[in-house]
Amino acid sequence: MSPAPSPPPDPRDAGTASGPGATAGPPALSGSGAPGGSAAPDAPAAEVAVGPRTFVRHYRLDDAAQYTALARESTRLHRPWLFPPRTEADYLAYARRLLDDPTRAGYLVCDRTDGRIAGFININNIVEGAFLSGALGYGAFAHSAGRGLMTEGLSLVVRHAFGPLGLHRLEANVQPRNRASIALVRRLGFRLEGFSPDFLLIDGAWRDHERWAITAEMELRVPRAVPGAGRPD
């Protein structure tokens, strides 16, 4: 982890999630659980955290086919907020950065009923020292939109970040018109801390963002999900 604040999050997975079901990840661990190592394609996908309807695990290189197929199916949902990798080559480069870079960590939210990937949550720009902070990036895939899976998944990642990872603060930077993403972080108890004009270069233009954050002392609100009930996420 770096000793000083690092640049803004990667626009591909910044907290600028797309549409209903989109949601806005400590350094990613390898399959063996050691920081900074590359996960082998056949490494076991160990669960990092488990909830009633989802579990969270690290990225794997052999997730490329499933992840990119879901990203392509979700293009209409994601645009114009989010640009996850849609080819296997792009996915492998993206996943390796998350696995190898000690200032990032990546997690996949999976449906407990079938293990299918529901979405992703990354913690970028992790800083140690007196800051102990990270910037969230997240997104749901279209088949999981409106089912509450990412709400539960994000709550699991926040608990993991404030527990085993030892972070104190998580920030989600969200474009003001991305109402679904704002609703998600508000629902979980994040507070609005400010507004950053021209904050991130996304889709060819510098975009304004609202800064939402939660700290370890704050209450993480986890709404009760009704199975089968539709909701923004």
PDB file of C-alpha atoms in Angstrom:
ATOM      1  CA  MET A   1       0.000   0.000   0.000  1.00  0.00           C
ATOM      2  CA  SER A   2       1.218   3.467  -0.701  1.00  0.00           C
ATOM      3  CA  PRO A   3       2.216   5.925   2.017  1.00  0.00           C
ATOM      4  CA  ALA A   4       0.383   8.875   0.459  1.00  0.00           C
ATOM      5  CA  PRO A   5      -2.898   9.492  -1.349  1.00  0.00           C
ATOM      6  CA  SER A   6      -2.857   8.239  -4.928  1.00  0.00           C
ATOM      7  CA  PRO A   7      -4.661   9.441  -8.068  1.00  0.00           C
ATOM      8  CA  PRO A   8      -8.426   9.125  -8.627  1.00  0.00           C
ATOM      9  CA  PRO A   9      -9.879   5.691  -9.375  1.00  0.00           C
ATOM     10  CA  ASP A  10      -9.770   4.051 -12.788  1.00  0.00           C
ATOM     11  CA  PRO A  11     -12.822   5.321 -14.738  1.00  0.00           C
ATOM     12  CA  ARG A  12     -13.516   1.748 -15.845  1.00  0.00           C
ATOM     13  CA  ASP A  13     -14.583   0.795 -12.350  1.00  0.00           C
ATOM     14  CA  ALA A  14     -15.067   4.059 -10.499  1.00  0.00           C
ATOM     15  CA  GLY A  15     -18.158   4.496  -8.372  1.00  0.00           C
ATOM     16  CA  THR A  16     -20.055   5.549 -11.458  1.00  0.00           C
ATOM     17  CA  ALA A  17     -22.265   2.544 -11.843  1.00  0.00           C
ATOM     18  CA  SER A  18     -24.917   2.324 -14.444  1.00  0.00           C
ATOM     19  CA  GLY A  19     -28.661   2.412 -14.225  1.00  0.00           C
ATOM     20  CA  PRO A  20     -30.873   0.259 -12.031  1.00  0.00           C
ATOM     21  CA  GLY A  21     -28.883  -2.468 -10.358  1.00  0.00           C
ATOM     22  CA  ALA A  22     -25.541  -0.797 -10.827  1.00  0.00           C
ATOM     23  CA  THR A  23     -23.597  -0.252  -7.719  1.00  0.00           C
ATOM     24  CA  ALA A  24     -20.268   1.486  -7.024  1.00  0.00           C
ATOM     25  CA  GLY A  25     -12.595  -2.661  -4.338  1.00  0.00           C
ATOM     26  CA  PRO A  26      -7.215  -3.711  -0.320  1.00  0.00           C
ATOM     27  CA  PRO A  27      -4.750  -5.100  -2.455  1.00  0.00           C
ATOM     28  CA  ALA A  28      -6.202  -8.086  -4.276  1.00  0.00           C
ATOM     29  CA  LEU A  29      -4.920 -11.385  -3.029  1.00  0.00           C
ATOM     30  CA  SER A  30      -3.692 -14.220  -5.144  1.00  0.00           C
ATOM     31  CA  GLY A  31      -5.274 -17.644  -5.089  1.00  0.00           C
ATOM     32  CA  SER A  32      -2.955 -18.585  -2.237  1.00  0.00           C
ATOM     33  CA  GLY A  33      -4.007 -15.520  -0.241  1.00  0.00           C
ATOM     34  CA  ALA A  34      -0.634 -13.807  -0.450  1.00  0.00           C
ATOM     35  CA  PRO A  35      -0.646 -10.097  -1.309  1.00  0.00           C
ATOM     36  CA  GLY A  36       0.811  -9.081  -4.629  1.00  0.00           C
ATOM     37  CA  GLY A  37       0.906 -12.514  -6.288  1.00  0.00           C
ATOM     38  CA  SER A  38      -0.814 -13.563  -9.503  1.00  0.00           C
ATOM     39  CA  ALA A  39      -3.582 -16.085  -9.158  1.00  0.00           C
ATOM     40  CA  ALA A  40      -3.148 -19.228 -11.198  1.00  0.00           C
ATOM     41  CA  PRO A  41      -6.036 -19.861 -13.594  1.00  0.00           C
ATOM     42  CA  ASP A  42      -7.028 -23.004 -11.711  1.00  0.00           C
ATOM     43  CA  ALA A  43      -6.578 -21.534  -8.218  1.00  0.00           C
ATOM     44  CA  PRO A  44      -9.532 -22.161  -5.890  1.00  0.00           C
ATOM     45  CA  ALA A  45     -11.971 -19.256  -5.678  1.00  0.00           C
ATOM     46  CA  ALA A  46     -12.008 -18.945  -1.903  1.00  0.00           C
ATOM     47  CA  GLU A  47     -14.898 -17.036  -0.385  1.00  0.00           C
ATOM     48  CA  VAL A  48     -13.856 -13.792   1.297  1.00  0.00           C
ATOM     49  CA  ALA A  49     -17.279 -13.151   2.857  1.00  0.00           C
ATOM     50  CA  VAL A  50     -20.687 -14.830   2.749  1.00  0.00           C
ATOM     51  CA  GLY A  51     -24.166 -13.338   3.116  1.00  0.00           C
ATOM     52  CA  PRO A  52     -27.674 -14.805   2.995  1.00  0.00           C
ATOM     53  CA  ARG A  53     -27.908 -14.501  -0.804  1.00  0.00           C
ATOM     54  CA  THR A  54     -24.389 -13.751  -2.058  1.00  0.00           C
ATOM     55  CA  PHE A  55     -20.756 -14.525  -1.457  1.00  0.00           C
ATOM     56  CA  VAL A  56     -17.723 -12.423  -2.323  1.00  0.00           C
ATOM     57  CA  ARG A  57     -14.503 -13.848  -3.744  1.00  0.00           C
ATOM     58  CA  HIS A  58     -11.396 -12.609  -5.518  1.00  0.00           C
ATOM     59  CA  TYR A  59     -11.060 -12.360  -9.276  1.00  0.00           C
ATOM     60  CA  ARG A  60      -9.615 -15.332 -11.150  1.00  0.00           C
ATOM     61  CA  LEU A  61      -7.966 -15.335 -14.534  1.00  0.00           C
ATOM     62  CA  ASP A  62     -10.280 -18.120 -15.695  1.00  0.00           C
ATOM     63  CA  ASP A  63     -13.302 -15.880 -15.013  1.00  0.00           C
ATOM     64  CA  ALA A  64     -12.529 -14.140 -18.316  1.00  0.00           C
ATOM     65  CA  ALA A  65     -15.147 -15.863 -20.479  1.00  0.00           C
ATOM     66  CA  GLN A  66     -18.020 -15.468 -17.996  1.00  0.00           C
ATOM     67  CA  TYR A  67     -17.101 -11.918 -16.959  1.00  0.00           C
ATOM     68  CA  THR A  68     -16.741 -10.550 -20.482  1.00  0.00           C
ATOM     69  CA  ALA A  69     -19.919 -12.246 -21.700  1.00  0.00           C
ATOM     70  CA  LEU A  70     -21.823 -10.625 -18.831  1.00  0.00           C
ATOM     71  CA  ALA A  71     -20.170  -7.261 -19.533  1.00  0.00           C
ATOM     72  CA  ARG A  72     -21.248  -7.402 -23.168  1.00  0.00           C
ATOM     73  CA  GLU A  73     -24.793  -8.371 -22.181  1.00  0.00           C
ATOM     74  CA  SER A  74     -24.846  -5.413 -19.765  1.00  0.00           C
ATOM     75  CA  THR A  75     -23.636  -2.679 -22.124  1.00  0.00           C
ATOM     76  CA  ARG A  76     -26.998  -0.943 -22.221  1.00  0.00           C
ATOM     77  CA  LEU A  77     -27.203  -0.982 -18.413  1.00  0.00           C
ATOM     78  CA  HIS A  78     -23.650   0.277 -17.899  1.00  0.00           C
ATOM     79  CA  ARG A  79     -23.452   3.126 -20.384  1.00  0.00           C
ATOM     80  CA  PRO A  80     -22.661   5.984 -19.954  1.00  0.00           C
ATOM     81  CA  TRP A  81     -21.399   5.397 -16.435  1.00  0.00           C
ATOM     82  CA  LEU A  82     -19.261   2.299 -16.557  1.00  0.00           C
ATOM     83  CA  PHE A  83     -16.843   0.616 -18.981  1.00  0.00           C
ATOM     84  CA  PRO A  84     -15.746  -2.816 -17.702  1.00  0.00           C
ATOM     85  CA  PRO A  85     -13.580  -4.996 -19.990  1.00  0.00           C
ATOM     86  CA  ARG A  86     -15.576  -6.757 -22.706  1.00  0.00           C
ATOM     87  CA  THR A  87     -12.850  -8.872 -24.348  1.00  0.00           C
ATOM     88  CA  GLU A  88     -10.879 -11.677 -22.742  1.00  0.00           C
ATOM     89  CA  ALA A  89      -7.556  -9.931 -23.460  1.00  0.00           C
ATOM     90  CA  ASP A  90      -8.765  -6.753 -21.760  1.00  0.00           C
ATOM     91  CA  TYR A  91     -10.135  -8.763 -18.832  1.00  0.00           C
ATOM     92  CA  LEU A  92      -6.834 -10.587 -18.265  1.00  0.00           C
ATOM     93  CA  ALA A  93      -4.895  -7.305 -18.187  1.00  0.00           C
ATOM     94  CA  TYR A  94      -7.515  -5.791 -15.862  1.00  0.00           C
ATOM     95  CA  ALA A  95      -7.595  -8.791 -13.496  1.00  0.00           C
ATOM     96  CA  ARG A  96      -3.798  -9.021 -13.343  1.00  0.00           C
ATOM     97  CA  ARG A  97      -3.589  -5.383 -12.281  1.00  0.00           C
ATOM     98  CA  LEU A  98      -6.044  -6.067  -9.464  1.00  0.00           C
ATOM     99  CA  LEU A  99      -4.145  -9.186  -8.432  1.00  0.00           C
ATOM    100  CA  ASP A 100      -0.655  -7.699  -8.634  1.00  0.00           C
ATOM    101  CA  ASP A 101      -1.061  -4.075  -7.565  1.00  0.00           C
ATOM    102  CA  PRO A 102      -0.818  -3.723  -3.760  1.00  0.00           C
ATOM    103  CA  THR A 103      -2.868  -0.498  -3.884  1.00  0.00           C
ATOM    104  CA  ARG A 104      -5.914  -2.273  -5.342  1.00  0.00           C
ATOM    105  CA  ALA A 105      -8.198  -5.162  -4.466  1.00  0.00           C
ATOM    106  CA  GLY A 106     -10.878  -6.711  -6.581  1.00  0.00           C
ATOM    107  CA  TYR A 107     -13.893  -8.776  -5.560  1.00  0.00           C
ATOM    108  CA  LEU A 108     -16.619 -10.558  -7.476  1.00  0.00           C
ATOM    109  CA  VAL A 109     -20.107 -10.724  -5.983  1.00  0.00           C
ATOM    110  CA  CYS A 110     -21.652 -14.127  -6.749  1.00  0.00           C
ATOM    111  CA  ASP A 111     -25.174 -15.481  -6.395  1.00  0.00           C
ATOM    112  CA  ARG A 112     -25.255 -18.269  -3.808  1.00  0.00           C
ATOM    113  CA  THR A 113     -27.932 -20.158  -5.728  1.00  0.00           C
ATOM    114  CA  ASP A 114     -25.728 -20.946  -8.724  1.00  0.00           C
ATOM    115  CA  GLY A 115     -22.341 -19.270  -8.173  1.00  0.00           C
ATOM    116  CA  ARG A 116     -22.854 -16.968 -11.154  1.00  0.00           C
ATOM    117  CA  ILE A 117     -21.122 -13.593 -11.056  1.00  0.00           C
ATOM    118  CA  ALA A 118     -23.648 -10.885 -10.175  1.00  0.00           C
ATOM    119  CA  GLY A 119     -21.256  -7.933 -10.212  1.00  0.00           C
ATOM    120  CA  PHE A 120     -17.885  -6.625  -9.122  1.00  0.00           C
ATOM    121  CA  ILE A 121     -16.552  -4.350  -6.393  1.00  0.00           C
ATOM    122  CA  ASN A 122     -13.014  -2.970  -6.387  1.00  0.00           C
ATOM    123  CA  ILE A 123     -11.132  -0.954  -3.806  1.00  0.00           C
ATOM    124  CA  ASN A 124      -8.666   1.305  -5.602  1.00  0.00           C
ATOM    125  CA  ASN A 125      -5.993   3.728  -4.416  1.00  0.00           C
ATOM    126  CA  ILE A 126      -5.496   2.041  -1.068  1.00  0.00           C
ATOM    127  CA  VAL A 127      -3.372   4.157   1.242  1.00  0.00           C
ATOM    128  CA  GLU A 128      -1.861   3.125   4.564  1.00  0.00           C
ATOM    129  CA  GLY A 129      -0.318   5.311   7.241  1.00  0.00           C
ATOM    130  CA  ALA A 130      -2.542   7.965   8.781  1.00  0.00           C
ATOM    131  CA  PHE A 131      -5.060   7.748   5.914  1.00  0.00           C
ATOM    132  CA  LEU A 132      -6.089   4.047   5.787  1.00  0.00           C
ATOM    133  CA  SER A 133      -8.482   4.731   2.945  1.00  0.00           C
ATOM    134  CA  GLY A 134      -9.592   3.366  -0.403  1.00  0.00           C
ATOM    135  CA  ALA A 135     -11.805   4.398  -3.330  1.00  0.00           C
ATOM    136  CA  LEU A 136     -14.670   2.114  -4.306  1.00  0.00           C
ATOM    137  CA  GLY A 137     -15.552   1.114  -7.851  1.00  0.00           C
ATOM    138  CA  TYR A 138     -18.468  -1.217  -8.518  1.00  0.00           C
ATOM    139  CA  GLY A 139     -20.960  -2.479 -11.054  1.00  0.00           C
ATOM    140  CA  ALA A 140     -23.787  -4.999 -11.370  1.00  0.00           C
ATOM    141  CA  PHE A 141     -24.424  -7.160 -14.412  1.00  0.00           C
ATOM    142  CA  ALA A 142     -27.801  -6.954 -16.122  1.00  0.00           C
ATOM    143  CA  HIS A 143     -29.156 -10.344 -14.997  1.00  0.00           C
ATOM    144  CA  SER A 144     -28.719  -9.361 -11.338  1.00  0.00           C
ATOM    145  CA  ALA A 145     -30.116  -5.826 -11.593  1.00  0.00           C
ATOM    146  CA  GLY A 146     -33.006  -5.024  -9.269  1.00  0.00           C
ATOM    147  CA  ARG A 147     -32.513  -8.084  -7.062  1.00  0.00           C
ATOM    148  CA  GLY A 148     -30.660  -6.530  -4.117  1.00  0.00           C
ATOM    149  CA  LEU A 149     -27.575  -8.708  -4.644  1.00  0.00           C
ATOM    150  CA  MET A 150     -25.143  -5.805  -4.985  1.00  0.00           C
ATOM    151  CA  THR A 151     -26.521  -4.089  -1.896  1.00  0.00           C
ATOM    152  CA  GLU A 152     -25.657  -7.192   0.097  1.00  0.00           C
ATOM    153  CA  GLY A 153     -22.352  -7.661  -1.740  1.00  0.00           C
ATOM    154  CA  LEU A 154     -21.204  -4.104  -1.086  1.00  0.00           C
ATOM    155  CA  SER A 155     -22.085  -4.422   2.590  1.00  0.00           C
ATOM    156  CA  LEU A 156     -19.911  -7.579   2.759  1.00  0.00           C
ATOM    157  CA  VAL A 157     -16.972  -5.795   1.127  1.00  0.00           C
ATOM    158  CA  VAL A 158     -17.292  -2.781   3.431  1.00  0.00           C
ATOM    159  CA  ARG A 159     -17.217  -5.052   6.490  1.00  0.00           C
ATOM    160  CA  HIS A 160     -14.204  -6.893   5.064  1.00  0.00           C
ATOM    161  CA  ALA A 161     -12.396  -3.609   4.394  1.00  0.00           C
ATOM    162  CA  PHE A 162     -12.970  -2.337   7.932  1.00  0.00           C
ATOM    163  CA  GLY A 163     -12.182  -5.736   9.460  1.00  0.00           C
ATOM    164  CA  PRO A 164      -9.415  -7.943   8.005  1.00  0.00           C
ATOM    165  CA  LEU A 165      -8.061  -5.234   5.694  1.00  0.00           C
ATOM    166  CA  GLY A 166      -7.767  -2.674   8.485  1.00  0.00           C
ATOM    167  CA  LEU A 167      -9.012   0.320   6.499  1.00  0.00           C
ATOM    168  CA  HIS A 168     -10.739   3.266   8.162  1.00  0.00           C
ATOM    169  CA  ARG A 169     -12.485   5.032   5.278  1.00  0.00           C
ATOM    170  CA  LEU A 170     -14.039   4.110   1.931  1.00  0.00           C
ATOM    171  CA  GLU A 171     -15.050   6.676  -0.672  1.00  0.00           C
ATOM    172  CA  ALA A 172     -17.380   6.305  -3.652  1.00  0.00           C
ATOM    173  CA  ASN A 173     -17.266   9.007  -6.314  1.00  0.00           C
ATOM    174  CA  VAL A 174     -20.536   9.059  -8.248  1.00  0.00           C
ATOM    175  CA  GLN A 175     -21.767  11.191 -11.123  1.00  0.00           C
ATOM    176  CA  PRO A 176     -24.733  13.303  -9.949  1.00  0.00           C
ATOM    177  CA  ARG A 177     -27.140  11.912 -12.562  1.00  0.00           C
ATOM    178  CA  ASN A 178     -26.364   8.322 -11.623  1.00  0.00           C
ATOM    179  CA  ARG A 179     -29.301   8.053  -9.260  1.00  0.00           C
ATOM    180  CA  ALA A 180     -29.191   4.278  -8.792  1.00  0.00           C
ATOM    181  CA  SER A 181     -25.589   4.374  -7.585  1.00  0.00           C
ATOM    182  CA  ILE A 182     -26.281   7.282  -5.248  1.00  0.00           C
ATOM    183  CA  ALA A 183     -29.315   5.454  -3.868  1.00  0.00           C
ATOM    184  CA  LEU A 184     -27.171   2.411  -3.128  1.00  0.00           C
ATOM    185  CA  VAL A 185     -24.514   4.175  -1.077  1.00  0.00           C
ATOM    186  CA  ARG A 186     -27.111   6.307   0.697  1.00  0.00           C
ATOM    187  CA  ARG A 187     -29.073   3.166   1.557  1.00  0.00           C
ATOM    188  CA  LEU A 188     -26.000   1.602   3.165  1.00  0.00           C
ATOM    189  CA  GLY A 189     -25.288   4.682   5.285  1.00  0.00           C
ATOM    190  CA  PHE A 190     -22.613   6.536   3.300  1.00  0.00           C
ATOM    191  CA  ARG A 191     -22.624  10.299   3.820  1.00  0.00           C
ATOM    192  CA  LEU A 192     -22.315  12.979   1.154  1.00  0.00           C
ATOM    193  CA  GLU A 193     -19.019  14.801   1.772  1.00  0.00           C
ATOM    194  CA  GLY A 194     -18.719  17.093  -1.201  1.00  0.00           C
ATOM    195  CA  PHE A 195     -18.715  17.770  -4.920  1.00  0.00           C
ATOM    196  CA  SER A 196     -15.728  17.487  -7.269  1.00  0.00           C
ATOM    197  CA  PRO A 197     -16.110  19.251 -10.636  1.00  0.00           C
ATOM    198  CA  ASP A 198     -14.250  17.775 -13.624  1.00  0.00           C
ATOM    199  CA  PHE A 199     -13.081  14.906 -11.430  1.00  0.00           C
ATOM    200  CA  LEU A 200     -12.646  11.922 -13.790  1.00  0.00           C
ATOM    201  CA  LEU A 201     -12.104  11.548 -17.522  1.00  0.00           C
ATOM    202  CA  ILE A 202     -14.894   9.195 -18.614  1.00  0.00           C
ATOM    203  CA  ASP A 203     -16.044   8.527 -22.170  1.00  0.00           C
ATOM    204  CA  GLY A 204     -13.999  11.416 -23.541  1.00  0.00           C
ATOM    205  CA  ALA A 205     -15.040  14.148 -21.104  1.00  0.00           C
ATOM    206  CA  TRP A 206     -14.175  15.311 -17.594  1.00  0.00           C
ATOM    207  CA  ARG A 207     -17.142  14.433 -15.411  1.00  0.00           C
ATOM    208  CA  ASP A 208     -18.358  16.010 -12.187  1.00  0.00           C
ATOM    209  CA  HIS A 209     -18.745  13.660  -9.220  1.00  0.00           C
ATOM    210  CA  GLU A 210     -20.312  13.646  -5.794  1.00  0.00           C
ATOM    211  CA  ARG A 211     -18.101  12.266  -3.016  1.00  0.00           C
ATOM    212  CA  TRP A 212     -19.823   9.741  -0.751  1.00  0.00           C
ATOM    213  CA  ALA A 213     -17.916   8.074   2.074  1.00  0.00           C
ATOM    214  CA  ILE A 214     -18.222   5.833   5.094  1.00  0.00           C
ATOM    215  CA  THR A 215     -15.796   5.345   7.980  1.00  0.00           C
ATOM    216  CA  ALA A 216     -15.328   2.471  10.388  1.00  0.00           C
ATOM    217  CA  GLU A 217     -17.077   4.393  13.181  1.00  0.00           C
ATOM    218  CA  MET A 218     -20.251   4.920  11.159  1.00  0.00           C
ATOM    219  CA  GLU A 219     -23.183   2.539  11.155  1.00  0.00           C
ATOM    220  CA  LEU A 220     -23.386   0.352   8.059  1.00  0.00           C
ATOM    221  CA  ARG A 221     -27.084  -0.009   7.290  1.00  0.00           C
ATOM    222  CA  VAL A 222     -28.071  -3.287   5.672  1.00  0.00           C
ATOM    223  CA  PRO A 223     -31.738  -3.284   4.587  1.00  0.00           C
ATOM    224  CA  ARG A 224     -33.643  -6.530   4.822  1.00  0.00           C
ATOM    225  CA  ALA A 225     -34.119  -7.886   1.310  1.00  0.00           C
ATOM    226  CA  VAL A 226     -37.347  -9.612   0.382  1.00  0.00           C
ATOM    227  CA  PRO A 227     -36.521 -12.583  -1.901  1.00  0.00           C
ATOM    228  CA  GLY A 228     -37.777 -11.964  -5.409  1.00  0.00           C
ATOM    229  CA  ALA A 229     -38.681  -8.334  -4.737  1.00  0.00           C
ATOM    230  CA  GLY A 230     -37.427  -5.780  -7.219  1.00  0.00           C
ATOM    231  CA  ARG A 231     -35.360  -2.813  -6.029  1.00  0.00           C
ATOM    232  CA  PRO A 232     -32.886  -0.361  -7.559  1.00  0.00           C
ATOM    233  CA  ASP A 233     -30.147  -2.794  -6.633  1.00  0.00           C
TER     234      ASP A 233
END
